[in-house]
Amino acid sequence: ALQISAINVKEAEHGEVIKPGTAYIAPGNYHMKIQRKDLNISIELEQGNLVNGHRPSVDFTFDSLNVCYGASLLAVIMTGMGRDGAESMKKLKSIGSPTVAQDEKTSVVFGMNRHDICRAP
């Protein structure tokens, strides 16, 4: 297998326990929710209503991460279309979470990350 990242990157699976050093990508047409169960943090996938016109929705995932991690979460939003992720980034910033938005120069689509509420003051 070709290794192009220092961390493992994989499509999330329903019920999977999150492991350190792994980036999880929501599968197409599924919202990804992160949930604490006792000492484990796991992934739940669901096909609920569209959020901000999307499924998967970044806001949906970030809101669940907020519940699990609160202000200790470092939230990063990168290239993408529309406003998905902007409201949850605003909530995270308001509780003191550090937030990072990709700049326009390096973005393929400067949409989600162009909203002022995603950017540093």
mmCIF file of N, CA and C in Angstrom:
data_model
loop_
_atom_site.group_PDB
_atom_site.id
_atom_site.type_symbol
_atom_site.label_atom_id
_atom_site.label_comp_id
_atom_site.label_asym_id
_atom_site.label_seq_id
_atom_site.Cartn_x
_atom_site.Cartn_y
_atom_site.Cartn_z
ATOM 1 N N ALA A 1 0.840 -1.186 0.000
ATOM 2 C CA ALA A 1 0.000 0.000 0.000
ATOM 3 C C ALA A 1 0.885 1.250 0.000
ATOM 4 N N LEU A 2 0.441 2.254 -0.716
ATOM 5 C CA LEU A 2 1.152 3.522 -0.807
ATOM 6 C C LEU A 2 0.924 4.339 0.458
ATOM 7 N N GLN A 3 1.972 4.797 1.083
ATOM 8 C CA GLN A 3 1.878 5.610 2.302
ATOM 9 C C GLN A 3 2.251 7.043 1.956
ATOM 10 N N ILE A 4 1.253 7.963 1.997
ATOM 11 C CA ILE A 4 1.532 9.366 1.673
ATOM 12 C C ILE A 4 1.238 10.290 2.847
ATOM 13 N N SER A 5 0.950 9.732 4.006
ATOM 14 C CA SER A 5 0.630 10.527 5.186
ATOM 15 C C SER A 5 1.320 9.926 6.402
ATOM 16 N N ALA A 6 1.668 10.789 7.349
ATOM 17 C CA ALA A 6 2.292 10.319 8.589
ATOM 18 C C ALA A 6 1.279 9.655 9.513
ATOM 19 N N ILE A 7 -0.019 9.886 9.258
ATOM 20 C CA ILE A 7 -1.066 9.242 10.054
ATOM 21 C C ILE A 7 -1.906 8.353 9.140
ATOM 22 N N ASN A 8 -2.636 7.431 9.732
ATOM 23 C CA ASN A 8 -3.551 6.596 8.964
ATOM 24 C C ASN A 8 -4.782 7.407 8.594
ATOM 25 N N VAL A 9 -5.265 7.253 7.382
ATOM 26 C CA VAL A 9 -6.473 7.918 6.917
ATOM 27 C C VAL A 9 -7.397 6.833 6.396
ATOM 28 N N LYS A 10 -8.643 6.850 6.884
ATOM 29 C CA LYS A 10 -9.575 5.796 6.462
ATOM 30 C C LYS A 10 -11.008 6.285 6.460
ATOM 31 N N GLU A 11 -11.846 5.595 5.711
ATOM 32 C CA GLU A 11 -13.280 5.866 5.749
ATOM 33 C C GLU A 11 -13.827 5.286 7.046
ATOM 34 N N ALA A 12 -14.628 6.093 7.733
ATOM 35 C CA ALA A 12 -15.177 5.671 9.024
ATOM 36 C C ALA A 12 -16.154 4.514 8.863
ATOM 37 N N GLU A 13 -16.212 3.672 9.894
ATOM 38 C CA GLU A 13 -17.152 2.549 9.928
ATOM 39 C C GLU A 13 -18.038 2.696 11.163
ATOM 40 N N HIS A 14 -19.318 2.348 11.023
ATOM 41 C CA HIS A 14 -20.274 2.453 12.120
ATOM 42 C C HIS A 14 -19.819 1.594 13.301
ATOM 43 N N GLY A 15 -19.788 2.201 14.494
ATOM 44 C CA GLY A 15 -19.417 1.484 15.707
ATOM 45 C C GLY A 15 -17.923 1.413 15.968
ATOM 46 N N GLU A 16 -17.118 1.911 15.064
ATOM 47 C CA GLU A 16 -15.669 1.857 15.189
ATOM 48 C C GLU A 16 -15.189 2.721 16.351
ATOM 49 N N VAL A 17 -14.283 2.177 17.155
ATOM 50 C CA VAL A 17 -13.673 2.932 18.253
ATOM 51 C C VAL A 17 -12.525 3.753 17.663
ATOM 52 N N ILE A 18 -12.499 5.035 18.005
ATOM 53 C CA ILE A 18 -11.484 5.934 17.471
ATOM 54 C C ILE A 18 -10.123 5.591 18.057
ATOM 55 N N LYS A 19 -9.119 5.563 17.175
ATOM 56 C CA LYS A 19 -7.745 5.262 17.573
ATOM 57 C C LYS A 19 -6.873 6.495 17.356
ATOM 58 N N PRO A 20 -5.925 6.731 18.243
ATOM 59 C CA PRO A 20 -4.994 7.854 18.045
ATOM 60 C C PRO A 20 -4.223 7.693 16.740
ATOM 61 N N GLY A 21 -3.857 8.826 16.136
ATOM 62 C CA GLY A 21 -3.058 8.784 14.928
ATOM 63 C C GLY A 21 -3.826 8.388 13.683
ATOM 64 N N THR A 22 -5.155 8.488 13.734
ATOM 65 C CA THR A 22 -5.986 8.111 12.586
ATOM 66 C C THR A 22 -6.937 9.245 12.246
ATOM 67 N N ALA A 23 -7.044 9.563 10.965
ATOM 68 C CA ALA A 23 -8.020 10.534 10.470
ATOM 69 C C ALA A 23 -9.171 9.745 9.867
ATOM 70 N N TYR A 24 -10.395 10.092 10.259
ATOM 71 C CA TYR A 24 -11.584 9.394 9.787
ATOM 72 C C TYR A 24 -12.373 10.283 8.834
ATOM 73 N N ILE A 25 -12.760 9.738 7.707
ATOM 74 C CA ILE A 25 -13.535 10.459 6.706
ATOM 75 C C ILE A 25 -14.923 9.847 6.660
ATOM 76 N N ALA A 26 -15.949 10.714 6.721
ATOM 77 C CA ALA A 26 -17.331 10.224 6.657
ATOM 78 C C ALA A 26 -17.597 9.616 5.285
ATOM 79 N N PRO A 27 -18.243 8.449 5.239
ATOM 80 C CA PRO A 27 -18.598 7.877 3.943
ATOM 81 C C PRO A 27 -19.667 8.726 3.256
ATOM 82 N N GLY A 28 -19.717 8.671 1.944
ATOM 83 C CA GLY A 28 -20.720 9.416 1.200
ATOM 84 C C GLY A 28 -22.127 9.095 1.668
ATOM 85 N N ASN A 29 -22.952 10.134 1.777
ATOM 86 C CA ASN A 29 -24.370 10.036 2.139
ATOM 87 C C ASN A 29 -24.616 9.625 3.595
ATOM 88 N N TYR A 30 -23.597 9.717 4.455
ATOM 89 C CA TYR A 30 -23.753 9.404 5.885
ATOM 90 C C TYR A 30 -23.203 10.550 6.731
ATOM 91 N N HIS A 31 -23.989 10.961 7.737
ATOM 92 C CA HIS A 31 -23.468 11.866 8.759
ATOM 93 C C HIS A 31 -22.574 11.055 9.679
ATOM 94 N N MET A 32 -21.514 11.667 10.170
ATOM 95 C CA MET A 32 -20.619 10.995 11.107
ATOM 96 C C MET A 32 -20.707 11.703 12.452
ATOM 97 N N LYS A 33 -21.109 10.956 13.453
ATOM 98 C CA LYS A 33 -21.238 11.462 14.815
ATOM 99 C C LYS A 33 -20.192 10.774 15.682
ATOM 100 N N ILE A 34 -19.546 11.548 16.530
ATOM 101 C CA ILE A 34 -18.559 11.006 17.462
ATOM 102 C C ILE A 34 -19.228 10.964 18.832
ATOM 103 N N GLN A 35 -19.162 9.818 19.474
ATOM 104 C CA GLN A 35 -19.903 9.629 20.719
ATOM 105 C C GLN A 35 -19.031 8.953 21.766
ATOM 106 N N ARG A 36 -19.129 9.452 22.994
ATOM 107 C CA ARG A 36 -18.406 8.844 24.116
ATOM 108 C C ARG A 36 -19.283 7.766 24.744
ATOM 109 N N LYS A 37 -18.709 6.578 24.870
ATOM 110 C CA LYS A 37 -19.384 5.460 25.547
ATOM 111 C C LYS A 37 -18.402 4.930 26.579
ATOM 112 N N ASP A 38 -18.686 5.223 27.842
ATOM 113 C CA ASP A 38 -17.770 4.876 28.929
ATOM 114 C C ASP A 38 -16.407 5.494 28.646
ATOM 115 N N LEU A 39 -15.370 4.674 28.504
ATOM 116 C CA LEU A 39 -14.029 5.205 28.253
ATOM 117 C C LEU A 39 -13.690 5.268 26.768
ATOM 118 N N ASN A 40 -14.581 4.779 25.930
ATOM 119 C CA ASN A 40 -14.311 4.751 24.492
ATOM 120 C C ASN A 40 -15.017 5.877 23.763
ATOM 121 N N ILE A 41 -14.363 6.378 22.730
ATOM 122 C CA ILE A 41 -14.972 7.332 21.812
ATOM 123 C C ILE A 41 -15.173 6.561 20.514
ATOM 124 N N SER A 42 -16.411 6.536 20.026
ATOM 125 C CA SER A 42 -16.688 5.748 18.834
ATOM 126 C C SER A 42 -17.434 6.562 17.783
ATOM 127 N N ILE A 43 -17.527 5.982 16.608
ATOM 128 C CA ILE A 43 -18.162 6.622 15.462
ATOM 129 C C ILE A 43 -19.536 6.006 15.238
ATOM 130 N N GLU A 44 -20.506 6.873 15.023
ATOM 131 C CA GLU A 44 -21.835 6.422 14.611
ATOM 132 C C GLU A 44 -22.141 7.078 13.274
ATOM 133 N N LEU A 45 -22.619 6.285 12.346
ATOM 134 C CA LEU A 45 -22.999 6.784 11.034
ATOM 135 C C LEU A 45 -24.510 6.734 10.923
ATOM 136 N N GLU A 46 -25.088 7.772 10.342
ATOM 137 C CA GLU A 46 -26.547 7.789 10.170
ATOM 138 C C GLU A 46 -26.923 8.558 8.919
ATOM 139 N N GLN A 47 -28.090 8.242 8.403
ATOM 140 C CA GLN A 47 -28.585 8.902 7.195
ATOM 141 C C GLN A 47 -29.768 9.805 7.520
ATOM 142 N N GLY A 48 -29.620 10.631 8.550
ATOM 143 C CA GLY A 48 -30.666 11.568 8.934
ATOM 144 C C GLY A 48 -30.849 12.655 7.891
ATOM 145 N N ASN A 49 -31.659 13.644 8.245
ATOM 146 C CA ASN A 49 -31.948 14.752 7.338
ATOM 147 C C ASN A 49 -30.672 15.483 6.931
ATOM 148 N N LEU A 50 -30.717 16.112 5.772
ATOM 149 C CA LEU A 50 -29.604 16.943 5.326
ATOM 150 C C LEU A 50 -29.404 18.081 6.325
ATOM 151 N N VAL A 51 -28.166 18.466 6.559
ATOM 152 C CA VAL A 51 -27.820 19.601 7.413
ATOM 153 C C VAL A 51 -27.069 20.580 6.520
ATOM 154 N N ASN A 52 -27.573 21.813 6.445
ATOM 155 C CA ASN A 52 -26.993 22.818 5.538
ATOM 156 C C ASN A 52 -26.981 22.327 4.099
ATOM 157 N N GLY A 53 -27.934 21.455 3.779
ATOM 158 C CA GLY A 53 -28.024 20.911 2.426
ATOM 159 C C GLY A 53 -27.046 19.785 2.147
ATOM 160 N N HIS A 54 -26.409 19.252 3.190
ATOM 161 C CA HIS A 54 -25.364 18.238 3.003
ATOM 162 C C HIS A 54 -25.602 16.996 3.849
ATOM 163 N N ARG A 55 -25.113 15.893 3.360
ATOM 164 C CA ARG A 55 -24.963 14.652 4.123
ATOM 165 C C ARG A 55 -23.823 13.899 3.469
ATOM 166 N N PRO A 56 -22.651 13.868 4.061
ATOM 167 C CA PRO A 56 -22.330 14.246 5.442
ATOM 168 C C PRO A 56 -22.207 15.756 5.628
ATOM 169 N N SER A 57 -22.405 16.168 6.863
ATOM 170 C CA SER A 57 -22.302 17.576 7.245
ATOM 171 C C SER A 57 -21.176 17.761 8.256
ATOM 172 N N VAL A 58 -20.342 18.762 8.012
ATOM 173 C CA VAL A 58 -19.273 19.100 8.948
ATOM 174 C C VAL A 58 -19.871 19.620 10.258
ATOM 175 N N ASP A 59 -20.933 20.456 10.169
ATOM 176 C CA ASP A 59 -21.570 20.960 11.395
ATOM 177 C C ASP A 59 -22.044 19.800 12.262
ATOM 178 N N PHE A 60 -22.639 18.792 11.674
ATOM 179 C CA PHE A 60 -23.131 17.630 12.407
ATOM 180 C C PHE A 60 -21.977 16.969 13.177
ATOM 181 N N THR A 61 -20.861 16.755 12.495
ATOM 182 C CA THR A 61 -19.708 16.101 13.134
ATOM 183 C C THR A 61 -19.081 16.997 14.196
ATOM 184 N N PHE A 62 -18.853 18.286 13.872
ATOM 185 C CA PHE A 62 -18.252 19.196 14.851
ATOM 186 C C PHE A 62 -19.118 19.345 16.095
ATOM 187 N N ASP A 63 -20.438 19.400 15.934
ATOM 188 C CA ASP A 63 -21.314 19.513 17.108
ATOM 189 C C ASP A 63 -21.159 18.297 18.021
ATOM 190 N N SER A 64 -21.013 17.116 17.445
ATOM 191 C CA SER A 64 -20.826 15.920 18.273
ATOM 192 C C SER A 64 -19.446 15.920 18.930
ATOM 193 N N LEU A 65 -18.440 16.427 18.236
ATOM 194 C CA LEU A 65 -17.103 16.536 18.826
ATOM 195 C C LEU A 65 -17.093 17.527 19.978
ATOM 196 N N ASN A 66 -17.870 18.595 19.854
ATOM 197 C CA ASN A 66 -17.999 19.592 20.920
ATOM 198 C C ASN A 66 -18.508 18.933 22.193
ATOM 199 N N VAL A 67 -19.497 18.055 22.071
ATOM 200 C CA VAL A 67 -20.049 17.348 23.227
ATOM 201 C C VAL A 67 -18.973 16.468 23.875
ATOM 202 N N CYS A 68 -18.173 15.797 23.067
ATOM 203 C CA CYS A 68 -17.147 14.887 23.603
ATOM 204 C C CYS A 68 -15.927 15.600 24.170
ATOM 205 N N TYR A 69 -15.488 16.677 23.504
ATOM 206 C CA TYR A 69 -14.207 17.276 23.846
ATOM 207 C C TYR A 69 -14.269 18.725 24.320
ATOM 208 N N GLY A 70 -15.331 19.450 23.989
ATOM 209 C CA GLY A 70 -15.450 20.847 24.404
ATOM 210 C C GLY A 70 -14.271 21.681 23.947
ATOM 211 N N ALA A 71 -13.805 22.570 24.826
ATOM 212 C CA ALA A 71 -12.749 23.531 24.479
ATOM 213 C C ALA A 71 -11.395 22.879 24.229
ATOM 214 N N SER A 72 -11.234 21.598 24.531
ATOM 215 C CA SER A 72 -9.947 20.948 24.267
ATOM 216 C C SER A 72 -9.829 20.491 22.809
ATOM 217 N N LEU A 73 -10.881 20.674 22.032
ATOM 218 C CA LEU A 73 -10.874 20.276 20.624
ATOM 219 C C LEU A 73 -10.199 21.341 19.771
ATOM 220 N N LEU A 74 -9.303 20.948 18.901
ATOM 221 C CA LEU A 74 -8.729 21.831 17.885
ATOM 222 C C LEU A 74 -9.509 21.554 16.602
ATOM 223 N N ALA A 75 -10.269 22.540 16.135
ATOM 224 C CA ALA A 75 -11.115 22.364 14.953
ATOM 225 C C ALA A 75 -10.443 22.971 13.729
ATOM 226 N N VAL A 76 -10.401 22.216 12.647
ATOM 227 C CA VAL A 76 -9.785 22.666 11.399
ATOM 228 C C VAL A 76 -10.804 22.516 10.288
ATOM 229 N N ILE A 77 -11.000 23.593 9.509
ATOM 230 C CA ILE A 77 -11.891 23.528 8.352
ATOM 231 C C ILE A 77 -11.074 23.866 7.117
ATOM 232 N N MET A 78 -11.252 23.025 6.098
ATOM 233 C CA MET A 78 -10.455 23.185 4.891
ATOM 234 C C MET A 78 -11.357 23.435 3.691
ATOM 235 N N THR A 79 -10.795 23.388 2.526
ATOM 236 C CA THR A 79 -11.491 23.670 1.284
ATOM 237 C C THR A 79 -12.871 23.011 1.225
ATOM 238 N N GLY A 80 -13.846 23.720 0.701
ATOM 239 C CA GLY A 80 -15.184 23.172 0.556
ATOM 240 C C GLY A 80 -16.188 24.240 0.178
ATOM 241 N N MET A 81 -17.367 23.797 -0.223
ATOM 242 C CA MET A 81 -18.391 24.719 -0.711
ATOM 243 C C MET A 81 -19.405 25.049 0.381
ATOM 244 N N GLY A 82 -20.012 26.229 0.261
ATOM 245 C CA GLY A 82 -21.128 26.605 1.125
ATOM 246 C C GLY A 82 -20.712 27.049 2.512
ATOM 247 N N ARG A 83 -21.660 26.929 3.467
ATOM 248 C CA ARG A 83 -21.460 27.377 4.850
ATOM 249 C C ARG A 83 -21.305 26.222 5.830
ATOM 250 N N ASP A 84 -21.360 24.998 5.356
ATOM 251 C CA ASP A 84 -21.302 23.868 6.273
ATOM 252 C C ASP A 84 -20.021 23.936 7.092
ATOM 253 N N GLY A 85 -20.155 23.874 8.392
ATOM 254 C CA GLY A 85 -19.027 23.951 9.309
ATOM 255 C C GLY A 85 -18.875 25.309 9.964
ATOM 256 N N ALA A 86 -19.410 26.358 9.334
ATOM 257 C CA ALA A 86 -19.226 27.717 9.850
ATOM 258 C C ALA A 86 -19.888 27.901 11.218
ATOM 259 N N GLU A 87 -21.119 27.464 11.383
ATOM 260 C CA GLU A 87 -21.826 27.655 12.664
ATOM 261 C C GLU A 87 -21.181 26.863 13.794
ATOM 262 N N SER A 88 -20.768 25.634 13.510
ATOM 263 C CA SER A 88 -20.143 24.842 14.570
ATOM 264 C C SER A 88 -18.773 25.410 14.932
ATOM 265 N N MET A 89 -18.048 25.965 13.954
ATOM 266 C CA MET A 89 -16.773 26.624 14.262
ATOM 267 C C MET A 89 -17.018 27.824 15.168
ATOM 268 N N LYS A 90 -18.090 28.574 14.907
ATOM 269 C CA LYS A 90 -18.436 29.729 15.743
ATOM 270 C C LYS A 90 -18.706 29.278 17.181
ATOM 271 N N LYS A 91 -19.464 28.201 17.333
ATOM 272 C CA LYS A 91 -19.747 27.672 18.679
ATOM 273 C C LYS A 91 -18.463 27.257 19.382
ATOM 274 N N LEU A 92 -17.585 26.561 18.656
ATOM 275 C CA LEU A 92 -16.334 26.107 19.252
ATOM 276 C C LEU A 92 -15.449 27.285 19.664
ATOM 277 N N LYS A 93 -15.349 28.300 18.800
ATOM 278 C CA LYS A 93 -14.571 29.491 19.147
ATOM 279 C C LYS A 93 -15.125 30.161 20.393
ATOM 280 N N SER A 94 -16.463 30.198 20.511
ATOM 281 C CA SER A 94 -17.087 30.895 21.643
ATOM 282 C C SER A 94 -16.802 30.222 22.982
ATOM 283 N N ILE A 95 -16.491 28.926 22.982
ATOM 284 C CA ILE A 95 -16.165 28.243 24.238
ATOM 285 C C ILE A 95 -14.660 28.155 24.472
ATOM 286 N N GLY A 96 -13.872 28.727 23.546
ATOM 287 C CA GLY A 96 -12.425 28.769 23.732
ATOM 288 C C GLY A 96 -11.632 27.729 22.971
ATOM 289 N N SER A 97 -12.277 26.949 22.107
ATOM 290 C CA SER A 97 -11.536 25.987 21.288
ATOM 291 C C SER A 97 -10.691 26.722 20.263
ATOM 292 N N PRO A 98 -9.456 26.291 20.058
ATOM 293 C CA PRO A 98 -8.685 26.870 18.966
ATOM 294 C C PRO A 98 -9.265 26.394 17.630
ATOM 295 N N THR A 99 -9.361 27.310 16.654
ATOM 296 C CA THR A 99 -9.902 26.965 15.342
ATOM 297 C C THR A 99 -8.942 27.432 14.257
ATOM 298 N N VAL A 100 -8.885 26.664 13.177
ATOM 299 C CA VAL A 100 -8.009 26.965 12.052
ATOM 300 C C VAL A 100 -8.813 26.828 10.775
ATOM 301 N N ALA A 101 -8.680 27.812 9.868
ATOM 302 C CA ALA A 101 -9.324 27.743 8.556
ATOM 303 C C ALA A 101 -8.254 27.862 7.479
ATOM 304 N N GLN A 102 -8.331 26.999 6.497
ATOM 305 C CA GLN A 102 -7.384 27.036 5.384
ATOM 306 C C GLN A 102 -7.506 28.368 4.648
ATOM 307 N N ASP A 103 -6.374 28.907 4.176
ATOM 308 C CA ASP A 103 -6.405 30.188 3.475
ATOM 309 C C ASP A 103 -6.849 30.023 2.014
ATOM 310 N N GLU A 104 -7.229 31.147 1.424
ATOM 311 C CA GLU A 104 -7.752 31.125 0.053
ATOM 312 C C GLU A 104 -6.707 30.645 -0.948
ATOM 313 N N LYS A 105 -5.476 31.050 -0.768
ATOM 314 C CA LYS A 105 -4.411 30.717 -1.718
ATOM 315 C C LYS A 105 -4.223 29.212 -1.890
ATOM 316 N N THR A 106 -4.385 28.449 -0.812
ATOM 317 C CA THR A 106 -4.152 27.005 -0.882
ATOM 318 C C THR A 106 -5.433 26.189 -1.026
ATOM 319 N N SER A 107 -6.588 26.848 -1.082
ATOM 320 C CA SER A 107 -7.868 26.139 -1.181
ATOM 321 C C SER A 107 -8.248 25.860 -2.629
ATOM 322 N N VAL A 108 -8.784 24.693 -2.873
ATOM 323 C CA VAL A 108 -9.347 24.385 -4.187
ATOM 324 C C VAL A 108 -10.657 25.148 -4.343
ATOM 325 N N VAL A 109 -11.496 25.110 -3.298
ATOM 326 C CA VAL A 109 -12.750 25.869 -3.256
ATOM 327 C C VAL A 109 -12.742 26.667 -1.961
ATOM 328 N N PHE A 110 -12.757 27.987 -2.056
ATOM 329 C CA PHE A 110 -12.710 28.844 -0.871
ATOM 330 C C PHE A 110 -14.140 29.224 -0.503
ATOM 331 N N GLY A 111 -14.865 28.272 0.113
ATOM 332 C CA GLY A 111 -16.265 28.469 0.473
ATOM 333 C C GLY A 111 -16.464 28.384 1.969
ATOM 334 N N MET A 112 -16.459 27.170 2.495
ATOM 335 C CA MET A 112 -16.702 26.955 3.919
ATOM 336 C C MET A 112 -15.699 27.737 4.759
ATOM 337 N N ASN A 113 -14.468 27.747 4.342
ATOM 338 C CA ASN A 113 -13.406 28.365 5.133
ATOM 339 C C ASN A 113 -13.276 29.868 4.918
ATOM 340 N N ARG A 114 -14.079 30.485 4.064
ATOM 341 C CA ARG A 114 -13.979 31.930 3.852
ATOM 342 C C ARG A 114 -14.834 32.715 4.833
ATOM 343 N N HIS A 115 -15.762 32.086 5.529
ATOM 344 C CA HIS A 115 -16.656 32.793 6.446
ATOM 345 C C HIS A 115 -15.878 33.342 7.636
ATOM 346 N N ASP A 116 -16.147 34.600 7.960
ATOM 347 C CA ASP A 116 -15.419 35.286 9.036
ATOM 348 C C ASP A 116 -15.463 34.517 10.351
ATOM 349 N N ILE A 117 -16.557 33.826 10.619
ATOM 350 C CA ILE A 117 -16.672 33.133 11.904
ATOM 351 C C ILE A 117 -15.747 31.942 11.989
ATOM 352 N N CYS A 118 -15.161 31.517 10.861
ATOM 353 C CA CYS A 118 -14.197 30.418 10.872
ATOM 354 C C CYS A 118 -12.773 30.901 11.041
ATOM 355 N N ARG A 119 -12.544 32.182 10.856
ATOM 356 C CA ARG A 119 -11.190 32.696 10.796
ATOM 357 C C ARG A 119 -10.782 33.360 12.108
ATOM 358 N N ALA A 120 -9.502 33.427 12.309
ATOM 359 C CA ALA A 120 -8.974 34.074 13.522
ATOM 360 C C ALA A 120 -9.308 35.558 13.492
ATOM 361 N N PRO A 121 -9.499 36.187 14.670
ATOM 362 C CA PRO A 121 -9.829 37.613 14.716
ATOM 363 C C PRO A 121 -8.680 38.478 14.227
#
